[in-house]
């Protein structure tokens, strides 16, 4: 079966299993929590660094906006749209891909090579429900939380840099105006993009890893294939979601 078809089946199976109460057994919940800690909490220092750089760049764009348009009343809405709806979820997902995609695929491939998957099947354990589903859910939640943290820190740094450009307004006042101009739909689309991006990364990594053969030498090839496939799926998914988010 084609790997891409297996990835699509994993995504559909996730949404089919999500509302089923029997899916939320203690081992699954523990695995979800561990995935959130590994993918979310562990990436906070790097996330904060990226957010600081993003905030500085956004402030520079805001200063250019003021220089050429003299429309401070529209600047907050423009920066809100760019940071919250587009950039924050994109960077959160790319960070998750860089820090979690390869390790997750390698873990699944090594379990396959070491025949741990065969042992689970012999015990009657569903490999999707026990291995793939919690990793998909955990990484999706981690990406959503990462996007929120990234957007909040970037807006805070941007407000600090813009305080002098806006005639000495305080950081608190600028941040308040950012929040007042923030459209609730931008938050929804940010979470949709980040969550779906996390689902895609986990689905690709787990599916590709579980399709490995019996040789350990196949693991690096599986990891490389997973990263390529994840970027392909993320690009296509991002195009579709972005197009849908701009529909009237």
mmCIF file of C-alpha atoms in Angstrom:
data_model
loop_
_atom_site.group_PDB
_atom_site.id
_atom_site.type_symbol
_atom_site.label_atom_id
_atom_site.label_comp_id
_atom_site.label_asym_id
_atom_site.label_seq_id
_atom_site.Cartn_x
_atom_site.Cartn_y
_atom_site.Cartn_z
ATOM 1 C CA UNK A 1 0.000 0.000 0.000
ATOM 2 C CA UNK A 2 1.263 3.473 -0.825
ATOM 3 C CA UNK A 3 2.755 5.363 2.113
ATOM 4 C CA UNK A 4 0.724 8.451 1.260
ATOM 5 C CA UNK A 5 -2.480 6.406 1.350
ATOM 6 C CA UNK A 6 -1.480 5.027 4.753
ATOM 7 C CA UNK A 7 -0.888 8.581 5.994
ATOM 8 C CA UNK A 8 -4.352 9.614 4.815
ATOM 9 C CA UNK A 9 -5.863 6.575 6.517
ATOM 10 C CA UNK A 10 -4.054 7.476 9.757
ATOM 11 C CA UNK A 11 -5.479 11.002 9.670
ATOM 12 C CA UNK A 12 -9.002 9.723 9.034
ATOM 13 C CA UNK A 13 -8.636 7.052 11.722
ATOM 14 C CA UNK A 14 -7.558 9.704 14.219
ATOM 15 C CA UNK A 15 -10.737 11.738 13.775
ATOM 16 C CA UNK A 16 -12.778 8.541 13.933
ATOM 17 C CA UNK A 17 -11.169 7.417 17.185
ATOM 18 C CA UNK A 18 -11.005 10.824 18.901
ATOM 19 C CA UNK A 19 -14.623 10.869 20.209
ATOM 20 C CA UNK A 20 -14.613 7.177 21.245
ATOM 21 C CA UNK A 21 -14.475 6.919 25.082
ATOM 22 C CA UNK A 22 -12.641 3.578 24.982
ATOM 23 C CA UNK A 23 -9.728 5.327 23.245
ATOM 24 C CA UNK A 24 -8.917 7.254 26.418
ATOM 25 C CA UNK A 25 -7.380 4.490 28.477
ATOM 26 C CA UNK A 26 -4.735 5.289 31.081
ATOM 27 C CA UNK A 27 -1.720 4.240 28.926
ATOM 28 C CA UNK A 28 -2.986 6.409 26.070
ATOM 29 C CA UNK A 29 -3.474 9.449 28.308
ATOM 30 C CA UNK A 30 -0.001 8.949 29.802
ATOM 31 C CA UNK A 31 1.521 8.763 26.328
ATOM 32 C CA UNK A 32 -0.288 11.955 25.291
ATOM 33 C CA UNK A 33 1.022 13.752 28.376
ATOM 34 C CA UNK A 34 4.593 12.583 27.748
ATOM 35 C CA UNK A 35 4.374 13.713 24.133
ATOM 36 C CA UNK A 36 3.172 17.178 25.175
ATOM 37 C CA UNK A 37 6.004 17.499 27.689
ATOM 38 C CA UNK A 38 8.622 16.338 25.199
ATOM 39 C CA UNK A 39 7.371 18.384 22.248
ATOM 40 C CA UNK A 40 6.025 21.428 24.086
ATOM 41 C CA UNK A 41 7.753 22.041 27.394
ATOM 42 C CA UNK A 42 11.135 20.891 26.117
ATOM 43 C CA UNK A 43 10.990 23.349 23.230
ATOM 44 C CA UNK A 44 10.073 26.418 25.312
ATOM 45 C CA UNK A 45 13.601 27.950 25.451
ATOM 46 C CA UNK A 46 14.009 27.738 21.679
ATOM 47 C CA UNK A 47 10.425 28.905 21.218
ATOM 48 C CA UNK A 48 11.092 31.982 23.349
ATOM 49 C CA UNK A 49 14.222 32.789 21.340
ATOM 50 C CA UNK A 50 12.334 32.503 18.053
ATOM 51 C CA UNK A 51 9.488 34.627 19.436
ATOM 52 C CA UNK A 52 11.922 37.361 20.467
ATOM 53 C CA UNK A 53 13.429 37.482 16.989
ATOM 54 C CA UNK A 54 9.986 37.452 15.413
ATOM 55 C CA UNK A 55 8.866 40.313 17.651
ATOM 56 C CA UNK A 56 11.865 42.413 16.645
ATOM 57 C CA UNK A 57 11.189 41.789 12.948
ATOM 58 C CA UNK A 58 7.505 42.642 13.403
ATOM 59 C CA UNK A 59 8.440 45.889 15.142
ATOM 60 C CA UNK A 60 10.694 46.834 12.237
ATOM 61 C CA UNK A 61 7.850 46.178 9.826
ATOM 62 C CA UNK A 62 5.595 48.312 12.010
ATOM 63 C CA UNK A 63 8.076 51.178 11.920
ATOM 64 C CA UNK A 64 8.252 50.926 8.119
ATOM 65 C CA UNK A 65 4.450 50.926 8.014
ATOM 66 C CA UNK A 66 4.378 54.146 10.037
ATOM 67 C CA UNK A 67 7.076 55.714 7.866
ATOM 68 C CA UNK A 68 5.274 55.103 4.574
ATOM 69 C CA UNK A 69 1.599 55.241 5.544
ATOM 70 C CA UNK A 70 1.365 57.314 8.742
ATOM 71 C CA UNK A 71 -1.587 55.091 9.683
ATOM 72 C CA UNK A 72 -0.926 53.936 13.223
ATOM 73 C CA UNK A 73 -4.594 53.004 13.584
ATOM 74 C CA UNK A 74 -4.224 50.170 11.036
ATOM 75 C CA UNK A 75 -0.791 48.951 12.070
ATOM 76 C CA UNK A 76 -2.024 46.864 15.000
ATOM 77 C CA UNK A 77 -4.565 44.984 12.880
ATOM 78 C CA UNK A 78 -1.994 44.277 10.150
ATOM 79 C CA UNK A 79 0.598 42.942 12.584
ATOM 80 C CA UNK A 80 -2.051 40.919 14.415
ATOM 81 C CA UNK A 81 -3.091 39.250 11.181
ATOM 82 C CA UNK A 82 0.439 38.418 10.101
ATOM 83 C CA UNK A 83 1.764 37.239 13.450
ATOM 84 C CA UNK A 84 -1.220 35.403 14.879
ATOM 85 C CA UNK A 85 -2.902 33.817 11.871
ATOM 86 C CA UNK A 86 0.088 33.095 9.632
ATOM 87 C CA UNK A 87 3.567 33.222 11.150
ATOM 88 C CA UNK A 88 3.026 31.859 14.680
ATOM 89 C CA UNK A 89 1.411 28.541 13.657
ATOM 90 C CA UNK A 90 3.870 28.079 10.790
ATOM 91 C CA UNK A 91 6.936 28.477 12.998
ATOM 92 C CA UNK A 92 5.417 26.309 15.724
ATOM 93 C CA UNK A 93 4.787 23.487 13.257
ATOM 94 C CA UNK A 94 8.228 23.773 11.646
ATOM 95 C CA UNK A 95 9.844 23.689 15.085
ATOM 96 C CA UNK A 96 7.846 20.561 15.924
ATOM 97 C CA UNK A 97 8.956 18.959 12.661
ATOM 98 C CA UNK A 98 12.608 19.765 13.344
ATOM 99 C CA UNK A 99 12.604 18.535 16.942
ATOM 100 C CA UNK A 100 10.058 15.689 16.866
ATOM 101 C CA UNK A 101 9.623 14.386 13.327
ATOM 102 C CA UNK A 102 12.892 12.491 12.990
ATOM 103 C CA UNK A 103 12.985 11.086 16.569
ATOM 104 C CA UNK A 104 9.382 9.876 16.310
ATOM 105 C CA UNK A 105 10.008 8.137 12.996
ATOM 106 C CA UNK A 106 13.239 6.560 14.263
ATOM 107 C CA UNK A 107 11.463 5.307 17.401
ATOM 108 C CA UNK A 108 8.717 3.619 15.383
ATOM 109 C CA UNK A 109 11.232 2.142 12.928
ATOM 110 C CA UNK A 110 13.387 0.702 15.735
ATOM 111 C CA UNK A 111 10.316 -0.833 17.365
ATOM 112 C CA UNK A 112 9.570 -2.452 14.031
ATOM 113 C CA UNK A 113 13.148 -3.685 13.573
ATOM 114 C CA UNK A 114 13.290 -5.048 17.135
ATOM 115 C CA UNK A 115 9.969 -6.841 16.511
ATOM 116 C CA UNK A 116 8.258 -5.012 19.366
ATOM 117 C CA UNK A 117 5.350 -4.327 17.016
ATOM 118 C CA UNK A 118 4.922 -8.081 16.486
ATOM 119 C CA UNK A 119 4.833 -8.608 20.253
ATOM 120 C CA UNK A 120 2.125 -5.948 20.636
ATOM 121 C CA UNK A 121 0.044 -7.557 17.897
ATOM 122 C CA UNK A 122 0.394 -10.991 19.502
ATOM 123 C CA UNK A 123 -0.912 -9.497 22.750
ATOM 124 C CA UNK A 124 -3.942 -8.104 20.938
ATOM 125 C CA UNK A 125 -2.841 -4.473 21.276
ATOM 126 C CA UNK A 126 -3.909 -2.113 18.491
ATOM 127 C CA UNK A 127 -0.747 -0.406 17.305
ATOM 128 C CA UNK A 128 -2.640 2.634 16.062
ATOM 129 C CA UNK A 129 -4.561 3.177 19.286
ATOM 130 C CA UNK A 130 -1.550 2.548 21.522
ATOM 131 C CA UNK A 131 1.319 4.078 19.513
ATOM 132 C CA UNK A 132 0.075 6.398 16.773
ATOM 133 C CA UNK A 133 -3.089 8.012 18.184
ATOM 134 C CA UNK A 134 -1.530 9.421 21.402
ATOM 135 C CA UNK A 135 1.484 10.764 19.530
ATOM 136 C CA UNK A 136 -0.735 12.509 16.993
ATOM 137 C CA UNK A 137 -2.920 14.055 19.686
ATOM 138 C CA UNK A 138 0.029 15.043 21.884
ATOM 139 C CA UNK A 139 1.947 16.686 19.063
ATOM 140 C CA UNK A 140 -1.163 18.529 17.828
ATOM 141 C CA UNK A 141 -1.805 19.962 21.302
ATOM 142 C CA UNK A 142 1.874 20.856 21.682
ATOM 143 C CA UNK A 143 1.827 22.727 18.357
ATOM 144 C CA UNK A 144 -1.310 24.645 19.375
ATOM 145 C CA UNK A 145 0.215 25.647 22.707
ATOM 146 C CA UNK A 146 3.474 26.546 20.982
ATOM 147 C CA UNK A 147 1.674 28.803 18.517
ATOM 148 C CA UNK A 148 -0.137 30.617 21.350
ATOM 149 C CA UNK A 149 3.092 31.127 23.313
ATOM 150 C CA UNK A 150 4.952 32.215 20.193
ATOM 151 C CA UNK A 151 2.293 34.764 19.219
ATOM 152 C CA UNK A 152 1.997 36.165 22.758
ATOM 153 C CA UNK A 153 5.745 36.575 23.275
ATOM 154 C CA UNK A 154 6.242 38.020 19.786
ATOM 155 C CA UNK A 155 3.508 40.619 20.354
ATOM 156 C CA UNK A 156 5.028 41.498 23.726
ATOM 157 C CA UNK A 157 8.508 42.017 22.254
ATOM 158 C CA UNK A 158 7.005 43.928 19.327
ATOM 159 C CA UNK A 159 5.132 46.203 21.743
ATOM 160 C CA UNK A 160 8.324 46.910 23.661
ATOM 161 C CA UNK A 161 10.184 47.859 20.481
ATOM 162 C CA UNK A 162 7.324 50.011 19.155
ATOM 163 C CA UNK A 163 6.885 52.041 22.337
ATOM 164 C CA UNK A 164 9.374 54.689 21.185
ATOM 165 C CA UNK A 165 8.126 54.753 17.579
ATOM 166 C CA UNK A 166 4.582 55.491 18.756
ATOM 167 C CA UNK A 167 5.419 58.641 20.633
ATOM 168 C CA UNK A 168 6.337 57.140 23.960
ATOM 169 C CA UNK A 169 3.259 54.960 24.475
ATOM 170 C CA UNK A 170 3.717 52.386 27.203
ATOM 171 C CA UNK A 171 4.188 48.711 26.425
ATOM 172 C CA UNK A 172 0.963 47.943 28.282
ATOM 173 C CA UNK A 173 -1.038 50.362 26.144
ATOM 174 C CA UNK A 174 0.390 49.029 22.885
ATOM 175 C CA UNK A 175 -0.250 45.437 23.959
ATOM 176 C CA UNK A 176 -3.814 46.349 24.917
ATOM 177 C CA UNK A 177 -4.414 47.804 21.462
ATOM 178 C CA UNK A 178 -3.021 44.653 19.875
ATOM 179 C CA UNK A 179 -5.486 42.569 21.871
ATOM 180 C CA UNK A 180 -8.407 44.882 21.072
ATOM 181 C CA UNK A 181 -7.663 44.690 17.339
ATOM 182 C CA UNK A 182 -7.277 40.905 17.440
ATOM 183 C CA UNK A 183 -9.990 39.122 15.475
ATOM 184 C CA UNK A 184 -11.283 35.943 17.082
ATOM 185 C CA UNK A 185 -11.239 34.226 13.700
ATOM 186 C CA UNK A 186 -7.469 34.699 13.549
ATOM 187 C CA UNK A 187 -7.127 32.745 16.795
ATOM 188 C CA UNK A 188 -9.340 29.962 15.453
ATOM 189 C CA UNK A 189 -7.365 29.633 12.232
ATOM 190 C CA UNK A 190 -4.089 29.772 14.153
ATOM 191 C CA UNK A 191 -5.160 26.795 16.274
ATOM 192 C CA UNK A 192 -6.514 24.933 13.236
ATOM 193 C CA UNK A 193 -3.266 25.372 11.318
ATOM 194 C CA UNK A 194 -1.052 24.468 14.253
ATOM 195 C CA UNK A 195 -3.162 21.493 15.307
ATOM 196 C CA UNK A 196 -3.470 20.037 11.822
ATOM 197 C CA UNK A 197 0.243 20.582 11.256
ATOM 198 C CA UNK A 198 1.040 18.562 14.382
ATOM 199 C CA UNK A 199 -1.323 15.794 13.279
ATOM 200 C CA UNK A 200 0.328 15.612 9.861
ATOM 201 C CA UNK A 201 3.854 15.443 11.289
ATOM 202 C CA UNK A 202 2.972 12.657 13.731
ATOM 203 C CA UNK A 203 0.955 10.712 11.150
ATOM 204 C CA UNK A 204 3.764 10.849 8.598
ATOM 205 C CA UNK A 205 6.496 10.019 11.124
ATOM 206 C CA UNK A 206 4.661 7.078 12.691
ATOM 207 C CA UNK A 207 3.337 5.648 9.425
ATOM 208 C CA UNK A 208 6.710 5.851 7.696
ATOM 209 C CA UNK A 209 8.539 4.408 10.693
ATOM 210 C CA UNK A 210 6.137 1.479 11.017
ATOM 211 C CA UNK A 211 6.640 0.641 7.334
ATOM 212 C CA UNK A 212 10.359 -0.045 7.862
ATOM 213 C CA UNK A 213 11.820 -3.448 7.099
ATOM 214 C CA UNK A 214 13.779 -5.765 9.371
ATOM 215 C CA UNK A 215 17.221 -4.215 8.838
ATOM 216 C CA UNK A 216 18.573 -1.466 11.087
ATOM 217 C CA UNK A 217 20.197 0.138 8.060
ATOM 218 C CA UNK A 218 16.723 1.079 6.810
ATOM 219 C CA UNK A 219 16.080 3.404 9.746
ATOM 220 C CA UNK A 220 18.049 6.416 8.378
ATOM 221 C CA UNK A 221 16.321 6.010 5.014
ATOM 222 C CA UNK A 222 12.924 5.899 6.696
ATOM 223 C CA UNK A 223 13.716 9.069 8.661
ATOM 224 C CA UNK A 224 14.778 10.901 5.502
ATOM 225 C CA UNK A 225 11.646 9.749 3.674
ATOM 226 C CA UNK A 226 9.463 10.833 6.589
ATOM 227 C CA UNK A 227 10.921 14.342 6.667
ATOM 228 C CA UNK A 228 10.418 14.739 2.914
ATOM 229 C CA UNK A 229 6.867 13.410 3.056
ATOM 230 C CA UNK A 230 6.028 15.600 6.055
ATOM 231 C CA UNK A 231 7.192 18.738 4.262
ATOM 232 C CA UNK A 232 5.143 17.752 1.212
ATOM 233 C CA UNK A 233 1.991 17.128 3.250
ATOM 234 C CA UNK A 234 2.483 20.290 5.296
ATOM 235 C CA UNK A 235 2.870 22.396 2.164
ATOM 236 C CA UNK A 236 -0.285 21.011 0.572
ATOM 237 C CA UNK A 237 -2.230 21.229 3.821
ATOM 238 C CA UNK A 238 -1.081 24.794 4.443
ATOM 239 C CA UNK A 239 -2.162 25.890 0.981
ATOM 240 C CA UNK A 240 -5.633 24.402 1.458
ATOM 241 C CA UNK A 241 -6.117 25.814 4.962
ATOM 242 C CA UNK A 242 -4.848 29.260 3.988
ATOM 243 C CA UNK A 243 -7.185 29.321 0.995
ATOM 244 C CA UNK A 244 -10.096 28.263 3.213
ATOM 245 C CA UNK A 245 -9.251 30.896 5.841
ATOM 246 C CA UNK A 246 -9.520 33.677 3.256
ATOM 247 C CA UNK A 247 -12.912 32.633 1.932
ATOM 248 C CA UNK A 248 -15.633 35.250 2.537
#
